[in-house]
PDB file of N, CA and C in Angstrom:
ATOM      1  N   UNK A   1       8.665  -0.658 -10.596  1.00  0.00           N
ATOM      2  CA  UNK A   1       9.139  -0.856  -9.229  1.00  0.00           C
ATOM      3  C   UNK A   1      10.544  -1.427  -9.281  1.00  0.00           C
ATOM      4  N   UNK A   2      11.416  -0.870  -8.485  1.00  0.00           N
ATOM      5  CA  UNK A   2      12.781  -1.359  -8.393  1.00  0.00           C
ATOM      6  C   UNK A   2      12.815  -2.466  -7.346  1.00  0.00           C
ATOM      7  N   UNK A   3      13.474  -3.561  -7.688  1.00  0.00           N
ATOM      8  CA  UNK A   3      13.555  -4.715  -6.798  1.00  0.00           C
ATOM      9  C   UNK A   3      14.953  -4.794  -6.196  1.00  0.00           C
ATOM     10  N   UNK A   4      14.986  -4.923  -4.885  1.00  0.00           N
ATOM     11  CA  UNK A   4      16.227  -5.117  -4.155  1.00  0.00           C
ATOM     12  C   UNK A   4      16.113  -6.444  -3.415  1.00  0.00           C
ATOM     13  N   UNK A   5      16.526  -7.552  -4.037  1.00  0.00           N
ATOM     14  CA  UNK A   5      16.298  -8.878  -3.448  1.00  0.00           C
ATOM     15  C   UNK A   5      16.806  -9.024  -2.020  1.00  0.00           C
ATOM     16  N   UNK A   6      17.981  -8.528  -1.741  1.00  0.00           N
ATOM     17  CA  UNK A   6      18.541  -8.676  -0.392  1.00  0.00           C
ATOM     18  C   UNK A   6      17.687  -7.939   0.639  1.00  0.00           C
ATOM     19  N   UNK A   7      17.265  -6.736   0.304  1.00  0.00           N
ATOM     20  CA  UNK A   7      16.440  -5.959   1.229  1.00  0.00           C
ATOM     21  C   UNK A   7      15.070  -6.607   1.402  1.00  0.00           C
ATOM     22  N   UNK A   8      14.474  -7.078   0.296  1.00  0.00           N
ATOM     23  CA  UNK A   8      13.164  -7.722   0.373  1.00  0.00           C
ATOM     24  C   UNK A   8      13.212  -8.976   1.244  1.00  0.00           C
ATOM     25  N   UNK A   9      14.230  -9.800   1.056  1.00  0.00           N
ATOM     26  CA  UNK A   9      14.372 -11.014   1.862  1.00  0.00           C
ATOM     27  C   UNK A   9      14.637 -10.664   3.322  1.00  0.00           C
ATOM     28  N   UNK A  10      15.451  -9.653   3.561  1.00  0.00           N
ATOM     29  CA  UNK A  10      15.741  -9.243   4.941  1.00  0.00           C
ATOM     30  C   UNK A  10      14.469  -8.799   5.657  1.00  0.00           C
ATOM     31  N   UNK A  11      13.618  -8.030   4.976  1.00  0.00           N
ATOM     32  CA  UNK A  11      12.361  -7.582   5.585  1.00  0.00           C
ATOM     33  C   UNK A  11      11.442  -8.771   5.875  1.00  0.00           C
ATOM     34  N   UNK A  12      11.338  -9.681   4.924  1.00  0.00           N
ATOM     35  CA  UNK A  12      10.482 -10.857   5.101  1.00  0.00           C
ATOM     36  C   UNK A  12      10.983 -11.712   6.258  1.00  0.00           C
ATOM     37  N   UNK A  13      12.281 -11.966   6.296  1.00  0.00           N
ATOM     38  CA  UNK A  13      12.847 -12.784   7.366  1.00  0.00           C
ATOM     39  C   UNK A  13      12.680 -12.100   8.721  1.00  0.00           C
ATOM     40  N   UNK A  14      12.839 -10.801   8.750  1.00  0.00           N
ATOM     41  CA  UNK A  14      12.674 -10.059   9.997  1.00  0.00           C
ATOM     42  C   UNK A  14      11.276 -10.210  10.557  1.00  0.00           C
ATOM     43  N   UNK A  15      10.285 -10.129   9.695  1.00  0.00           N
ATOM     44  CA  UNK A  15       8.896 -10.255  10.148  1.00  0.00           C
ATOM     45  C   UNK A  15       8.585 -11.667  10.612  1.00  0.00           C
ATOM     46  N   UNK A  16       9.086 -12.666   9.913  1.00  0.00           N
ATOM     47  CA  UNK A  16       8.786 -14.038  10.330  1.00  0.00           C
ATOM     48  C   UNK A  16       9.517 -14.397  11.619  1.00  0.00           C
ATOM     49  N   UNK A  17      10.630 -13.755  11.887  1.00  0.00           N
ATOM     50  CA  UNK A  17      11.383 -14.047  13.117  1.00  0.00           C
ATOM     51  C   UNK A  17      10.925 -13.200  14.301  1.00  0.00           C
ATOM     52  N   UNK A  18      10.356 -12.033  14.036  1.00  0.00           N
ATOM     53  CA  UNK A  18       9.981 -11.113  15.106  1.00  0.00           C
ATOM     54  C   UNK A  18       8.745 -11.563  15.876  1.00  0.00           C
ATOM     55  N   UNK A  19       7.894 -12.359  15.251  1.00  0.00           N
ATOM     56  CA  UNK A  19       6.642 -12.759  15.879  1.00  0.00           C
ATOM     57  C   UNK A  19       6.549 -14.271  15.955  1.00  0.00           C
ATOM     58  N   UNK A  20       6.157 -14.767  17.117  1.00  0.00           N
ATOM     59  CA  UNK A  20       5.966 -16.206  17.288  1.00  0.00           C
ATOM     60  C   UNK A  20       4.860 -16.704  16.368  1.00  0.00           C
ATOM     61  N   UNK A  21       5.086 -17.827  15.728  1.00  0.00           N
ATOM     62  CA  UNK A  21       4.045 -18.466  14.951  1.00  0.00           C
ATOM     63  C   UNK A  21       3.892 -17.990  13.526  1.00  0.00           C
ATOM     64  N   UNK A  22       4.678 -17.011  13.092  1.00  0.00           N
ATOM     65  CA  UNK A  22       4.564 -16.538  11.708  1.00  0.00           C
ATOM     66  C   UNK A  22       5.376 -17.460  10.814  1.00  0.00           C
ATOM     67  N   UNK A  23       4.687 -18.073   9.848  1.00  0.00           N
ATOM     68  CA  UNK A  23       5.340 -18.984   8.910  1.00  0.00           C
ATOM     69  C   UNK A  23       5.741 -18.267   7.630  1.00  0.00           C
ATOM     70  N   UNK A  24       4.849 -17.444   7.107  1.00  0.00           N
ATOM     71  CA  UNK A  24       5.091 -16.690   5.874  1.00  0.00           C
ATOM     72  C   UNK A  24       4.504 -15.295   6.030  1.00  0.00           C
ATOM     73  N   UNK A  25       5.160 -14.319   5.417  1.00  0.00           N
ATOM     74  CA  UNK A  25       4.658 -12.945   5.434  1.00  0.00           C
ATOM     75  C   UNK A  25       4.929 -12.345   4.073  1.00  0.00           C
ATOM     76  N   UNK A  26       3.885 -11.805   3.455  1.00  0.00           N
ATOM     77  CA  UNK A  26       4.065 -11.205   2.142  1.00  0.00           C
ATOM     78  C   UNK A  26       3.254  -9.922   2.065  1.00  0.00           C
ATOM     79  N   UNK A  27       3.937  -8.839   1.731  1.00  0.00           N
ATOM     80  CA  UNK A  27       3.209  -7.610   1.472  1.00  0.00           C
ATOM     81  C   UNK A  27       2.620  -7.725   0.084  1.00  0.00           C
ATOM     82  N   UNK A  28       1.308  -7.628   0.018  1.00  0.00           N
ATOM     83  CA  UNK A  28       0.595  -7.768  -1.233  1.00  0.00           C
ATOM     84  C   UNK A  28       0.582  -6.449  -1.991  1.00  0.00           C
ATOM     85  N   UNK A  29       0.542  -5.361  -1.241  1.00  0.00           N
ATOM     86  CA  UNK A  29       0.606  -4.019  -1.799  1.00  0.00           C
ATOM     87  C   UNK A  29       1.130  -3.106  -0.694  1.00  0.00           C
ATOM     88  N   UNK A  30       1.138  -1.815  -0.940  1.00  0.00           N
ATOM     89  CA  UNK A  30       1.645  -0.882   0.065  1.00  0.00           C
ATOM     90  C   UNK A  30       0.818  -0.881   1.350  1.00  0.00           C
ATOM     91  N   UNK A  31      -0.451  -1.276   1.243  1.00  0.00           N
ATOM     92  CA  UNK A  31      -1.294  -1.230   2.439  1.00  0.00           C
ATOM     93  C   UNK A  31      -1.937  -2.566   2.809  1.00  0.00           C
ATOM     94  N   UNK A  32      -1.599  -3.642   2.094  1.00  0.00           N
ATOM     95  CA  UNK A  32      -2.219  -4.946   2.347  1.00  0.00           C
ATOM     96  C   UNK A  32      -1.152  -6.024   2.473  1.00  0.00           C
ATOM     97  N   UNK A  33      -1.367  -6.950   3.414  1.00  0.00           N
ATOM     98  CA  UNK A  33      -0.428  -8.057   3.612  1.00  0.00           C
ATOM     99  C   UNK A  33      -1.188  -9.373   3.739  1.00  0.00           C
ATOM    100  N   UNK A  34      -0.473 -10.436   3.405  1.00  0.00           N
ATOM    101  CA  UNK A  34      -0.958 -11.793   3.600  1.00  0.00           C
ATOM    102  C   UNK A  34       0.033 -12.472   4.524  1.00  0.00           C
ATOM    103  N   UNK A  35      -0.474 -13.143   5.552  1.00  0.00           N
ATOM    104  CA  UNK A  35       0.413 -13.794   6.510  1.00  0.00           C
ATOM    105  C   UNK A  35      -0.133 -15.177   6.843  1.00  0.00           C
ATOM    106  N   UNK A  36       0.782 -16.155   6.901  1.00  0.00           N
ATOM    107  CA  UNK A  36       0.429 -17.502   7.343  1.00  0.00           C
ATOM    108  C   UNK A  36       0.979 -17.669   8.749  1.00  0.00           C
ATOM    109  N   UNK A  37       0.098 -18.034   9.675  1.00  0.00           N
ATOM    110  CA  UNK A  37       0.470 -18.141  11.076  1.00  0.00           C
ATOM    111  C   UNK A  37      -0.002 -19.467  11.656  1.00  0.00           C
ATOM    112  N   UNK A  38       0.657 -19.869  12.747  1.00  0.00           N
ATOM    113  CA  UNK A  38       0.119 -20.962  13.552  1.00  0.00           C
ATOM    114  C   UNK A  38      -1.189 -20.451  14.147  1.00  0.00           C
ATOM    115  N   UNK A  39      -2.169 -21.317  14.244  1.00  0.00           N
ATOM    116  CA  UNK A  39      -3.457 -20.883  14.788  1.00  0.00           C
ATOM    117  C   UNK A  39      -3.228 -20.296  16.191  1.00  0.00           C
ATOM    118  N   UNK A  40      -3.749 -19.110  16.459  1.00  0.00           N
ATOM    119  CA  UNK A  40      -3.595 -18.533  17.805  1.00  0.00           C
ATOM    120  C   UNK A  40      -4.244 -19.434  18.853  1.00  0.00           C
ATOM    121  N   UNK A  41      -3.603 -19.539  19.992  1.00  0.00           N
ATOM    122  CA  UNK A  41      -4.121 -20.400  21.070  1.00  0.00           C
ATOM    123  C   UNK A  41      -5.553 -20.033  21.446  1.00  0.00           C
ATOM    124  N   UNK A  42      -5.870 -18.738  21.401  1.00  0.00           N
ATOM    125  CA  UNK A  42      -7.217 -18.289  21.764  1.00  0.00           C
ATOM    126  C   UNK A  42      -8.272 -18.777  20.774  1.00  0.00           C
ATOM    127  N   UNK A  43      -7.868 -19.184  19.570  1.00  0.00           N
ATOM    128  CA  UNK A  43      -8.809 -19.634  18.552  1.00  0.00           C
ATOM    129  C   UNK A  43      -9.096 -21.132  18.628  1.00  0.00           C
ATOM    130  N   UNK A  44      -8.235 -21.894  19.294  1.00  0.00           N
ATOM    131  CA  UNK A  44      -8.387 -23.348  19.332  1.00  0.00           C
ATOM    132  C   UNK A  44      -9.709 -23.717  20.004  1.00  0.00           C
ATOM    133  N   UNK A  45     -10.459 -24.613  19.338  1.00  0.00           N
ATOM    134  CA  UNK A  45     -11.753 -25.045  19.840  1.00  0.00           C
ATOM    135  C   UNK A  45     -12.901 -24.144  19.418  1.00  0.00           C
ATOM    136  N   UNK A  46     -12.590 -23.068  18.701  1.00  0.00           N
ATOM    137  CA  UNK A  46     -13.620 -22.145  18.218  1.00  0.00           C
ATOM    138  C   UNK A  46     -13.617 -22.160  16.694  1.00  0.00           C
ATOM    139  N   UNK A  47     -14.674 -21.618  16.107  1.00  0.00           N
ATOM    140  CA  UNK A  47     -14.741 -21.552  14.653  1.00  0.00           C
ATOM    141  C   UNK A  47     -14.823 -20.095  14.191  1.00  0.00           C
ATOM    142  N   UNK A  48     -14.781 -19.906  12.882  1.00  0.00           N
ATOM    143  CA  UNK A  48     -14.799 -18.552  12.334  1.00  0.00           C
ATOM    144  C   UNK A  48     -16.087 -17.804  12.639  1.00  0.00           C
ATOM    145  N   UNK A  49     -17.194 -18.528  12.683  1.00  0.00           N
ATOM    146  CA  UNK A  49     -18.455 -17.863  13.006  1.00  0.00           C
ATOM    147  C   UNK A  49     -18.425 -17.292  14.424  1.00  0.00           C
ATOM    148  N   UNK A  50     -17.877 -18.067  15.361  1.00  0.00           N
ATOM    149  CA  UNK A  50     -17.770 -17.602  16.747  1.00  0.00           C
ATOM    150  C   UNK A  50     -16.780 -16.456  16.874  1.00  0.00           C
ATOM    151  N   UNK A  51     -15.651 -16.594  16.219  1.00  0.00           N
ATOM    152  CA  UNK A  51     -14.570 -15.618  16.362  1.00  0.00           C
ATOM    153  C   UNK A  51     -14.874 -14.303  15.644  1.00  0.00           C
ATOM    154  N   UNK A  52     -15.593 -14.366  14.536  1.00  0.00           N
ATOM    155  CA  UNK A  52     -15.985 -13.187  13.765  1.00  0.00           C
ATOM    156  C   UNK A  52     -14.792 -12.243  13.545  1.00  0.00           C
ATOM    157  N   UNK A  53     -13.680 -12.825  13.047  1.00  0.00           N
ATOM    158  CA  UNK A  53     -12.442 -12.052  12.886  1.00  0.00           C
ATOM    159  C   UNK A  53     -12.575 -10.946  11.846  1.00  0.00           C
ATOM    160  N   UNK A  54     -13.452 -11.122  10.886  1.00  0.00           N
ATOM    161  CA  UNK A  54     -13.641 -10.079   9.876  1.00  0.00           C
ATOM    162  C   UNK A  54     -14.136  -8.799  10.538  1.00  0.00           C
ATOM    163  N   UNK A  55     -15.085  -8.943  11.442  1.00  0.00           N
ATOM    164  CA  UNK A  55     -15.646  -7.766  12.122  1.00  0.00           C
ATOM    165  C   UNK A  55     -14.750  -7.287  13.262  1.00  0.00           C
ATOM    166  N   UNK A  56     -14.267  -8.219  14.076  1.00  0.00           N
ATOM    167  CA  UNK A  56     -13.493  -7.847  15.272  1.00  0.00           C
ATOM    168  C   UNK A  56     -12.073  -7.405  14.969  1.00  0.00           C
ATOM    169  N   UNK A  57     -11.416  -8.076  14.006  1.00  0.00           N
ATOM    170  CA  UNK A  57      -9.999  -7.804  13.748  1.00  0.00           C
ATOM    171  C   UNK A  57      -9.744  -7.173  12.382  1.00  0.00           C
ATOM    172  N   UNK A  58     -10.781  -7.051  11.572  1.00  0.00           N
ATOM    173  CA  UNK A  58     -10.658  -6.468  10.235  1.00  0.00           C
ATOM    174  C   UNK A  58      -9.688  -7.244   9.342  1.00  0.00           C
ATOM    175  N   UNK A  59      -9.742  -8.589   9.462  1.00  0.00           N
ATOM    176  CA  UNK A  59      -8.940  -9.468   8.611  1.00  0.00           C
ATOM    177  C   UNK A  59      -9.850 -10.540   8.030  1.00  0.00           C
ATOM    178  N   UNK A  60      -9.396 -11.169   6.962  1.00  0.00           N
ATOM    179  CA  UNK A  60     -10.133 -12.271   6.351  1.00  0.00           C
ATOM    180  C   UNK A  60      -9.255 -13.515   6.345  1.00  0.00           C
ATOM    181  N   UNK A  61      -9.813 -14.618   6.808  1.00  0.00           N
ATOM    182  CA  UNK A  61      -9.116 -15.900   6.745  1.00  0.00           C
ATOM    183  C   UNK A  61      -9.332 -16.442   5.338  1.00  0.00           C
ATOM    184  N   UNK A  62      -8.221 -16.729   4.632  1.00  0.00           N
ATOM    185  CA  UNK A  62      -8.357 -17.217   3.261  1.00  0.00           C
ATOM    186  C   UNK A  62      -8.010 -18.693   3.116  1.00  0.00           C
ATOM    187  N   UNK A  63      -7.241 -19.256   4.053  1.00  0.00           N
ATOM    188  CA  UNK A  63      -6.970 -20.698   4.046  1.00  0.00           C
ATOM    189  C   UNK A  63      -6.770 -21.207   5.464  1.00  0.00           C
ATOM    190  N   UNK A  64      -7.081 -22.485   5.647  1.00  0.00           N
ATOM    191  CA  UNK A  64      -6.768 -23.199   6.885  1.00  0.00           C
ATOM    192  C   UNK A  64      -6.214 -24.549   6.462  1.00  0.00           C
ATOM    193  N   UNK A  65      -5.009 -24.844   6.930  1.00  0.00           N
ATOM    194  CA  UNK A  65      -4.403 -26.150   6.637  1.00  0.00           C
ATOM    195  C   UNK A  65      -4.265 -26.922   7.938  1.00  0.00           C
ATOM    196  N   UNK A  66      -4.745 -28.138   7.922  1.00  0.00           N
ATOM    197  CA  UNK A  66      -4.665 -29.001   9.102  1.00  0.00           C
ATOM    198  C   UNK A  66      -3.333 -29.729   9.128  1.00  0.00           C
ATOM    199  N   UNK A  67      -2.719 -29.749  10.292  1.00  0.00           N
ATOM    200  CA  UNK A  67      -1.477 -30.498  10.480  1.00  0.00           C
ATOM    201  C   UNK A  67      -1.800 -31.987  10.427  1.00  0.00           C
ATOM    202  N   UNK A  68      -0.978 -32.732   9.717  1.00  0.00           N
ATOM    203  CA  UNK A  68      -1.121 -34.185   9.611  1.00  0.00           C
ATOM    204  C   UNK A  68      -2.471 -34.640   9.070  1.00  0.00           C
ATOM    205  N   UNK A  69      -3.117 -33.806   8.294  1.00  0.00           N
ATOM    206  CA  UNK A  69      -4.395 -34.193   7.703  1.00  0.00           C
ATOM    207  C   UNK A  69      -4.150 -35.045   6.475  1.00  0.00           C
ATOM    208  N   UNK A  70      -4.932 -36.127   6.299  1.00  0.00           N
ATOM    209  CA  UNK A  70      -4.782 -36.924   5.083  1.00  0.00           C
ATOM    210  C   UNK A  70      -5.144 -36.114   3.843  1.00  0.00           C
ATOM    211  N   UNK A  71      -6.005 -35.104   4.016  1.00  0.00           N
ATOM    212  CA  UNK A  71      -6.346 -34.218   2.916  1.00  0.00           C
ATOM    213  C   UNK A  71      -5.257 -33.151   2.822  1.00  0.00           C
ATOM    214  N   UNK A  72      -4.649 -33.054   1.679  1.00  0.00           N
ATOM    215  CA  UNK A  72      -3.601 -32.047   1.505  1.00  0.00           C
ATOM    216  C   UNK A  72      -4.168 -30.731   0.995  1.00  0.00           C
ATOM    217  N   UNK A  73      -5.459 -30.705   0.728  1.00  0.00           N
ATOM    218  CA  UNK A  73      -6.078 -29.502   0.204  1.00  0.00           C
ATOM    219  C   UNK A  73      -6.187 -28.410   1.248  1.00  0.00           C
ATOM    220  N   UNK A  74      -6.601 -27.278   0.785  1.00  0.00           N
ATOM    221  CA  UNK A  74      -6.776 -26.104   1.630  1.00  0.00           C
ATOM    222  C   UNK A  74      -8.261 -25.773   1.645  1.00  0.00           C
ATOM    223  N   UNK A  75      -8.786 -25.538   2.823  1.00  0.00           N
ATOM    224  CA  UNK A  75     -10.210 -25.223   2.902  1.00  0.00           C
ATOM    225  C   UNK A  75     -10.475 -24.204   3.991  1.00  0.00           C
ATOM    226  N   UNK A  76     -11.634 -23.598   3.901  1.00  0.00           N
ATOM    227  CA  UNK A  76     -12.103 -22.713   4.959  1.00  0.00           C
ATOM    228  C   UNK A  76     -13.563 -23.058   5.204  1.00  0.00           C
ATOM    229  N   UNK A  77     -13.803 -23.799   6.270  1.00  0.00           N
ATOM    230  CA  UNK A  77     -15.157 -24.139   6.680  1.00  0.00           C
ATOM    231  C   UNK A  77     -15.466 -23.277   7.894  1.00  0.00           C
ATOM    232  N   UNK A  78     -16.375 -22.314   7.774  1.00  0.00           N
ATOM    233  CA  UNK A  78     -16.626 -21.394   8.884  1.00  0.00           C
ATOM    234  C   UNK A  78     -17.175 -22.067  10.142  1.00  0.00           C
ATOM    235  N   UNK A  79     -17.663 -23.307  10.013  1.00  0.00           N
ATOM    236  CA  UNK A  79     -18.211 -24.021  11.169  1.00  0.00           C
ATOM    237  C   UNK A  79     -17.220 -25.004  11.783  1.00  0.00           C
ATOM    238  N   UNK A  80     -16.073 -25.186  11.139  1.00  0.00           N
ATOM    239  CA  UNK A  80     -15.069 -26.134  11.661  1.00  0.00           C
ATOM    240  C   UNK A  80     -14.253 -25.473  12.771  1.00  0.00           C
ATOM    241  N   UNK A  81     -14.123 -26.190  13.874  1.00  0.00           N
ATOM    242  CA  UNK A  81     -13.318 -25.667  14.978  1.00  0.00           C
ATOM    243  C   UNK A  81     -11.841 -25.766  14.653  1.00  0.00           C
ATOM    244  N   UNK A  82     -11.100 -24.739  15.063  1.00  0.00           N
ATOM    245  CA  UNK A  82      -9.656 -24.766  14.893  1.00  0.00           C
ATOM    246  C   UNK A  82      -9.057 -25.782  15.853  1.00  0.00           C
ATOM    247  N   UNK A  83      -7.975 -26.423  15.386  1.00  0.00           N
ATOM    248  CA  UNK A  83      -7.262 -27.412  16.194  1.00  0.00           C
ATOM    249  C   UNK A  83      -5.813 -26.979  16.331  1.00  0.00           C
ATOM    250  N   UNK A  84      -5.197 -27.431  17.404  1.00  0.00           N
ATOM    251  CA  UNK A  84      -3.777 -27.157  17.587  1.00  0.00           C
ATOM    252  C   UNK A  84      -3.013 -27.724  16.391  1.00  0.00           C
ATOM    253  N   UNK A  85      -2.089 -26.954  15.874  1.00  0.00           N
ATOM    254  CA  UNK A  85      -1.304 -27.376  14.726  1.00  0.00           C
ATOM    255  C   UNK A  85      -1.815 -26.839  13.403  1.00  0.00           C
ATOM    256  N   UNK A  86      -3.011 -26.230  13.401  1.00  0.00           N
ATOM    257  CA  UNK A  86      -3.530 -25.642  12.165  1.00  0.00           C
ATOM    258  C   UNK A  86      -2.668 -24.463  11.739  1.00  0.00           C
ATOM    259  N   UNK A  87      -2.564 -24.289  10.431  1.00  0.00           N
ATOM    260  CA  UNK A  87      -1.927 -23.107   9.861  1.00  0.00           C
ATOM    261  C   UNK A  87      -3.022 -22.277   9.214  1.00  0.00           C
ATOM    262  N   UNK A  88      -3.067 -21.005   9.554  1.00  0.00           N
ATOM    263  CA  UNK A  88      -4.113 -20.104   9.098  1.00  0.00           C
ATOM    264  C   UNK A  88      -3.477 -18.999   8.265  1.00  0.00           C
ATOM    265  N   UNK A  89      -4.040 -18.756   7.081  1.00  0.00           N
ATOM    266  CA  UNK A  89      -3.566 -17.668   6.233  1.00  0.00           C
ATOM    267  C   UNK A  89      -4.624 -16.584   6.230  1.00  0.00           C
ATOM    268  N   UNK A  90      -4.188 -15.359   6.536  1.00  0.00           N
ATOM    269  CA  UNK A  90      -5.114 -14.232   6.598  1.00  0.00           C
ATOM    270  C   UNK A  90      -4.615 -13.106   5.704  1.00  0.00           C
ATOM    271  N   UNK A  91      -5.557 -12.284   5.261  1.00  0.00           N
ATOM    272  CA  UNK A  91      -5.244 -11.098   4.477  1.00  0.00           C
ATOM    273  C   UNK A  91      -5.923  -9.914   5.141  1.00  0.00           C
ATOM    274  N   UNK A  92      -5.261  -8.763   5.081  1.00  0.00           N
ATOM    275  CA  UNK A  92      -5.849  -7.557   5.651  1.00  0.00           C
ATOM    276  C   UNK A  92      -4.931  -6.378   5.463  1.00  0.00           C
ATOM    277  N   UNK A  93      -5.417  -5.240   5.895  1.00  0.00           N
ATOM    278  CA  UNK A  93      -4.581  -4.044   5.863  1.00  0.00           C
ATOM    279  C   UNK A  93      -3.397  -4.260   6.792  1.00  0.00           C
ATOM    280  N   UNK A  94      -2.284  -3.639   6.450  1.00  0.00           N
ATOM    281  CA  UNK A  94      -1.072  -3.807   7.250  1.00  0.00           C
ATOM    282  C   UNK A  94      -1.307  -3.505   8.725  1.00  0.00           C
ATOM    283  N   UNK A  95      -2.100  -2.473   9.014  1.00  0.00           N
ATOM    284  CA  UNK A  95      -2.353  -2.122  10.414  1.00  0.00           C
ATOM    285  C   UNK A  95      -3.115  -3.238  11.140  1.00  0.00           C
ATOM    286  N   UNK A  96      -4.072  -3.865  10.466  1.00  0.00           N
ATOM    287  CA  UNK A  96      -4.835  -4.959  11.079  1.00  0.00           C
ATOM    288  C   UNK A  96      -3.954  -6.189  11.273  1.00  0.00           C
ATOM    289  N   UNK A  97      -3.114  -6.480  10.286  1.00  0.00           N
ATOM    290  CA  UNK A  97      -2.182  -7.606  10.406  1.00  0.00           C
ATOM    291  C   UNK A  97      -1.215  -7.351  11.550  1.00  0.00           C
ATOM    292  N   UNK A  98      -0.730  -6.124  11.660  1.00  0.00           N
ATOM    293  CA  UNK A  98       0.196  -5.768  12.743  1.00  0.00           C
ATOM    294  C   UNK A  98      -0.448  -5.984  14.107  1.00  0.00           C
ATOM    295  N   UNK A  99      -1.714  -5.588  14.258  1.00  0.00           N
ATOM    296  CA  UNK A  99      -2.422  -5.791  15.525  1.00  0.00           C
ATOM    297  C   UNK A  99      -2.556  -7.278  15.847  1.00  0.00           C
ATOM    298  N   UNK A 100      -2.870  -8.091  14.835  1.00  0.00           N
ATOM    299  CA  UNK A 100      -2.957  -9.533  15.042  1.00  0.00           C
ATOM    300  C   UNK A 100      -1.618 -10.092  15.496  1.00  0.00           C
ATOM    301  N   UNK A 101      -0.548  -9.689  14.840  1.00  0.00           N
ATOM    302  CA  UNK A 101       0.776 -10.189  15.200  1.00  0.00           C
ATOM    303  C   UNK A 101       1.182  -9.746  16.598  1.00  0.00           C
ATOM    304  N   UNK A 102       0.804  -8.544  16.988  1.00  0.00           N
ATOM    305  CA  UNK A 102       1.099  -8.080  18.346  1.00  0.00           C
ATOM    306  C   UNK A 102       0.372  -8.950  19.385  1.00  0.00           C
ATOM    307  N   UNK A 103      -0.841  -9.364  19.062  1.00  0.00           N
ATOM    308  CA  UNK A 103      -1.570 -10.257  19.965  1.00  0.00           C
ATOM    309  C   UNK A 103      -0.874 -11.613  20.091  1.00  0.00           C
ATOM    310  N   UNK A 104      -0.285 -12.070  18.988  1.00  0.00           N
ATOM    311  CA  UNK A 104       0.434 -13.341  19.031  1.00  0.00           C
ATOM    312  C   UNK A 104       1.690 -13.243  19.875  1.00  0.00           C
ATOM    313  N   UNK A 105       2.281 -12.083  19.899  1.00  0.00           N
ATOM    314  CA  UNK A 105       3.522 -11.876  20.661  1.00  0.00           C
ATOM    315  C   UNK A 105       3.260 -11.978  22.156  1.00  0.00           C
ATOM    316  N   UNK A 106       2.083 -11.555  22.584  1.00  0.00           N
ATOM    317  CA  UNK A 106       1.753 -11.533  24.021  1.00  0.00           C
ATOM    318  C   UNK A 106       1.637 -12.921  24.599  1.00  0.00           C
TER     319      UNK A 106
END
């Protein structure tokens, strides 16, 4: 694979700036991406079991980081309710990630 650092950084910066709440965006392969986002407002007060994002959105939550948490670790507790300020990292097909990001834009 040929690497073009300027182009790669430009694409990454474009994606993080184009959508509200996107902290990090990384294409994992040609058809899969990993994105770290601010927890969507619609998710606050709900948990992964309720939201069922794997089935509904075709994405998997791989990390949840709490803002100002004394624990610096990363965890995913499917029964823990999301709180404002959480950072959520998800993985999925590019099309599923794109749909999620479009929802964040609205």
